[in-house]
CSV table of C-alpha atoms in Angstrom, one decimal:
chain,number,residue,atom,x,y,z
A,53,UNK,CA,-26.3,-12.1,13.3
A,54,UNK,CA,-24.8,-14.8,15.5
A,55,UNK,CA,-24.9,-14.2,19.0
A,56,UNK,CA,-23.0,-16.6,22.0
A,57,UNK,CA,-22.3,-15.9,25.5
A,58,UNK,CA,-19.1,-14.6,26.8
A,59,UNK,CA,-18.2,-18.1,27.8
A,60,UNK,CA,-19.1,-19.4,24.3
A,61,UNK,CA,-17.1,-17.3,22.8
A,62,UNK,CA,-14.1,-17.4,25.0
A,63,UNK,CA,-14.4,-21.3,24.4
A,64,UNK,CA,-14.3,-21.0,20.7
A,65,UNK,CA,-11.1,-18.7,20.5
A,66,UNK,CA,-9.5,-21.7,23.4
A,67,UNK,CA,-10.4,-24.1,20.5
A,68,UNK,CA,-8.8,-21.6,17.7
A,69,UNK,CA,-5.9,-21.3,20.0
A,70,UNK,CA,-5.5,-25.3,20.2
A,71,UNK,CA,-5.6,-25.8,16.4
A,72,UNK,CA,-2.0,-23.8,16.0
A,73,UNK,CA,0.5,-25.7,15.5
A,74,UNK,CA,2.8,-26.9,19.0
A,75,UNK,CA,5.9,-25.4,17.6
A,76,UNK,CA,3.9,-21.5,17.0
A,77,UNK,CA,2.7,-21.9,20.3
A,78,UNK,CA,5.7,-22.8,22.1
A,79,UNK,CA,7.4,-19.4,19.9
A,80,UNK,CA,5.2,-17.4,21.7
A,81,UNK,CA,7.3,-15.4,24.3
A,82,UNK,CA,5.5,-12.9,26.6
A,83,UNK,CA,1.8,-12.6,24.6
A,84,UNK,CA,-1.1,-12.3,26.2
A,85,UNK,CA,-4.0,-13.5,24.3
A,86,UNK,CA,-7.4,-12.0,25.3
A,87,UNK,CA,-10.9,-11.8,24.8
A,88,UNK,CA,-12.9,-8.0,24.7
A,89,UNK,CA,-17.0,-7.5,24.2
A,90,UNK,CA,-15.5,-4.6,22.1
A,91,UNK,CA,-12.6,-2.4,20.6
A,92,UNK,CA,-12.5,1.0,22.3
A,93,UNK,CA,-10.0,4.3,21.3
A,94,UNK,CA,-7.3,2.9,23.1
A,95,UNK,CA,-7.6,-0.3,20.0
A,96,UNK,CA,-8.4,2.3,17.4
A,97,UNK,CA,-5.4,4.7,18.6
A,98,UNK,CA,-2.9,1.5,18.0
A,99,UNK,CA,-3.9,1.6,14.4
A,100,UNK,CA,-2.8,4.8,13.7
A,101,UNK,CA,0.3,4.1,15.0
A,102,UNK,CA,3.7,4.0,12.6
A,103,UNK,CA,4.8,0.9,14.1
A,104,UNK,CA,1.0,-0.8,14.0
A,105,UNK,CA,1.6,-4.3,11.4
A,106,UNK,CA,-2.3,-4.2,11.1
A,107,UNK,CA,-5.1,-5.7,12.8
A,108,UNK,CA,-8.4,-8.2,11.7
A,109,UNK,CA,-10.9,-6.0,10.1
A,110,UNK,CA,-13.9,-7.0,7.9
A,111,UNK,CA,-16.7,-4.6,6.8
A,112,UNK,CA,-15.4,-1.3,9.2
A,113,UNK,CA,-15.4,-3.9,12.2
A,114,UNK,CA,-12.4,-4.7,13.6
A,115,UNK,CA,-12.4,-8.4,14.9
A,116,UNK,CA,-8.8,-8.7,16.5
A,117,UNK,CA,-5.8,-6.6,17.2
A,118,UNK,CA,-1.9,-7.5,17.3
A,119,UNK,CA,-0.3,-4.7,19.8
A,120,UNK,CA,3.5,-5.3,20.8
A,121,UNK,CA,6.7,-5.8,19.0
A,122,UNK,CA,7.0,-8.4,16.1
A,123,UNK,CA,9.5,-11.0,16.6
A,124,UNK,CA,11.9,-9.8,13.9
A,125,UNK,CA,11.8,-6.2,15.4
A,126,UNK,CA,12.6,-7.2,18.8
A,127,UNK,CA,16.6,-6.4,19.1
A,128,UNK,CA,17.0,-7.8,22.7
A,129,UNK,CA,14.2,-9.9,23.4
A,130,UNK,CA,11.7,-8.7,25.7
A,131,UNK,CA,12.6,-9.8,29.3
A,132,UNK,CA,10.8,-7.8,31.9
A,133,UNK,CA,8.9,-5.7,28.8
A,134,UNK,CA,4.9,-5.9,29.4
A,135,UNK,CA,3.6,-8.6,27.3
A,136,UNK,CA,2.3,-7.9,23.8
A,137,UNK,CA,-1.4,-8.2,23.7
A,138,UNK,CA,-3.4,-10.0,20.7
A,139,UNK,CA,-7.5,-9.3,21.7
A,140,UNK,CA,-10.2,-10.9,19.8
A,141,UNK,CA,-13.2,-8.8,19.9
A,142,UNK,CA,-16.7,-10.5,20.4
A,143,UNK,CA,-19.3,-7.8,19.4
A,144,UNK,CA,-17.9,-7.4,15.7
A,145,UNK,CA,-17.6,-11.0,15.2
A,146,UNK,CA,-21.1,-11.6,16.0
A,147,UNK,CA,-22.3,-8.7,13.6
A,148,UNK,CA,-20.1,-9.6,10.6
A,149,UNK,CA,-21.3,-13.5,10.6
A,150,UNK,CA,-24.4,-14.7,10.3
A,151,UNK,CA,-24.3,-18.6,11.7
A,152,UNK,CA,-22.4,-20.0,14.6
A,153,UNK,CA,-20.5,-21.7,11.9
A,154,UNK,CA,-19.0,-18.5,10.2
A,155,UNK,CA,-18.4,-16.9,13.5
A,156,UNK,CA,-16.2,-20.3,14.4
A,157,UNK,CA,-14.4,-20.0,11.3
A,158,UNK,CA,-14.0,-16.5,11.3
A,159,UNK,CA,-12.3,-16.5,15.2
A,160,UNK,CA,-10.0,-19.3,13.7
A,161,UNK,CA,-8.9,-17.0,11.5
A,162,UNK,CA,-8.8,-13.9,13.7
A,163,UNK,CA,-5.9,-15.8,16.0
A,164,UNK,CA,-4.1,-17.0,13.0
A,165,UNK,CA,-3.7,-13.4,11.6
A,166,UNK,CA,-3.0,-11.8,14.7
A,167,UNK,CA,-0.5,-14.2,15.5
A,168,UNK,CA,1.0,-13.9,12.5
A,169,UNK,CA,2.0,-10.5,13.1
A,170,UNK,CA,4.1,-11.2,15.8
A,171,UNK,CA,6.3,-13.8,14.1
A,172,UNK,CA,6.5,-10.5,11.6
A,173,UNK,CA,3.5,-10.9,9.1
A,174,UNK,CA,1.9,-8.0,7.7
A,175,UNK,CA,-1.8,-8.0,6.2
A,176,UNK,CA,-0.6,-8.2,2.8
A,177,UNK,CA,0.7,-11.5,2.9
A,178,UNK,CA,-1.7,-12.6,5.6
A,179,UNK,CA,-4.4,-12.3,3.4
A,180,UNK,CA,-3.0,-13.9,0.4
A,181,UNK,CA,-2.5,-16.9,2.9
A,182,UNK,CA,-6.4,-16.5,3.6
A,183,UNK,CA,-6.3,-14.8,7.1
């Protein structure tokens, strides 16, 4: 198991965040990208929802977690709306990996997929694209 601090870990999901491409970032409008130690009810209650496009999960863990409106679903925009939150969850990702490595990659991939369901990707296709 692969264990960082907080700080570690919040650097490493900064770094994922940097590798997107300019032009995905700049698409983001009104996301809020954060770090939790762990997923509680309120993060397992969003999955059972109908409009849920799916979250990051690998071996019952759940590593990250899209919860707002897709792009392509949004009819109006989302002026004055709360922001959609993507959270990338520490504890699971240091229990799934084994070396820092894995758990660097593995975060990489976390943002990737969760940001993909906001521009409207579901897991399907998110994981035939390797996230």
């Amino acid at each position: 198991m692969a264990r960082m601090t907080d700080e570690e870990f919040e650097t490493v999901v900064e770094e994922a965040l940097a590798n997107i491409p300019e032009r995905f970032l700049r698409a983001l409008d009104n996301v809020a990208i954060v770090v939790e130690s762990e997923p509680d009810d309120y993060h397992f209650d969003i999955l059972d929802e109908p409009g849920c496009r799916g979250a990051s999960v690998r071996k019952d863990e759940l590593l990250g977690l899209y919860d707002g409106v897709s792009l392509p679903d949004r009819a109006d925009g989302c002026e004055g709306d709360l922001p959609d939150v993507i959270t990338v969850f520490k504890g699971p990702h240091e229990r799934c990996f084994c070396s820092r490595a894995e758990l660097v990659d593995e975060v990489g991939k976390t943002v990737v997929h969760e940001i993909g369901h906001y521009f409207g990707i579901d897991d399907a296709r998110l994981h035939e694209m390797g996230y």
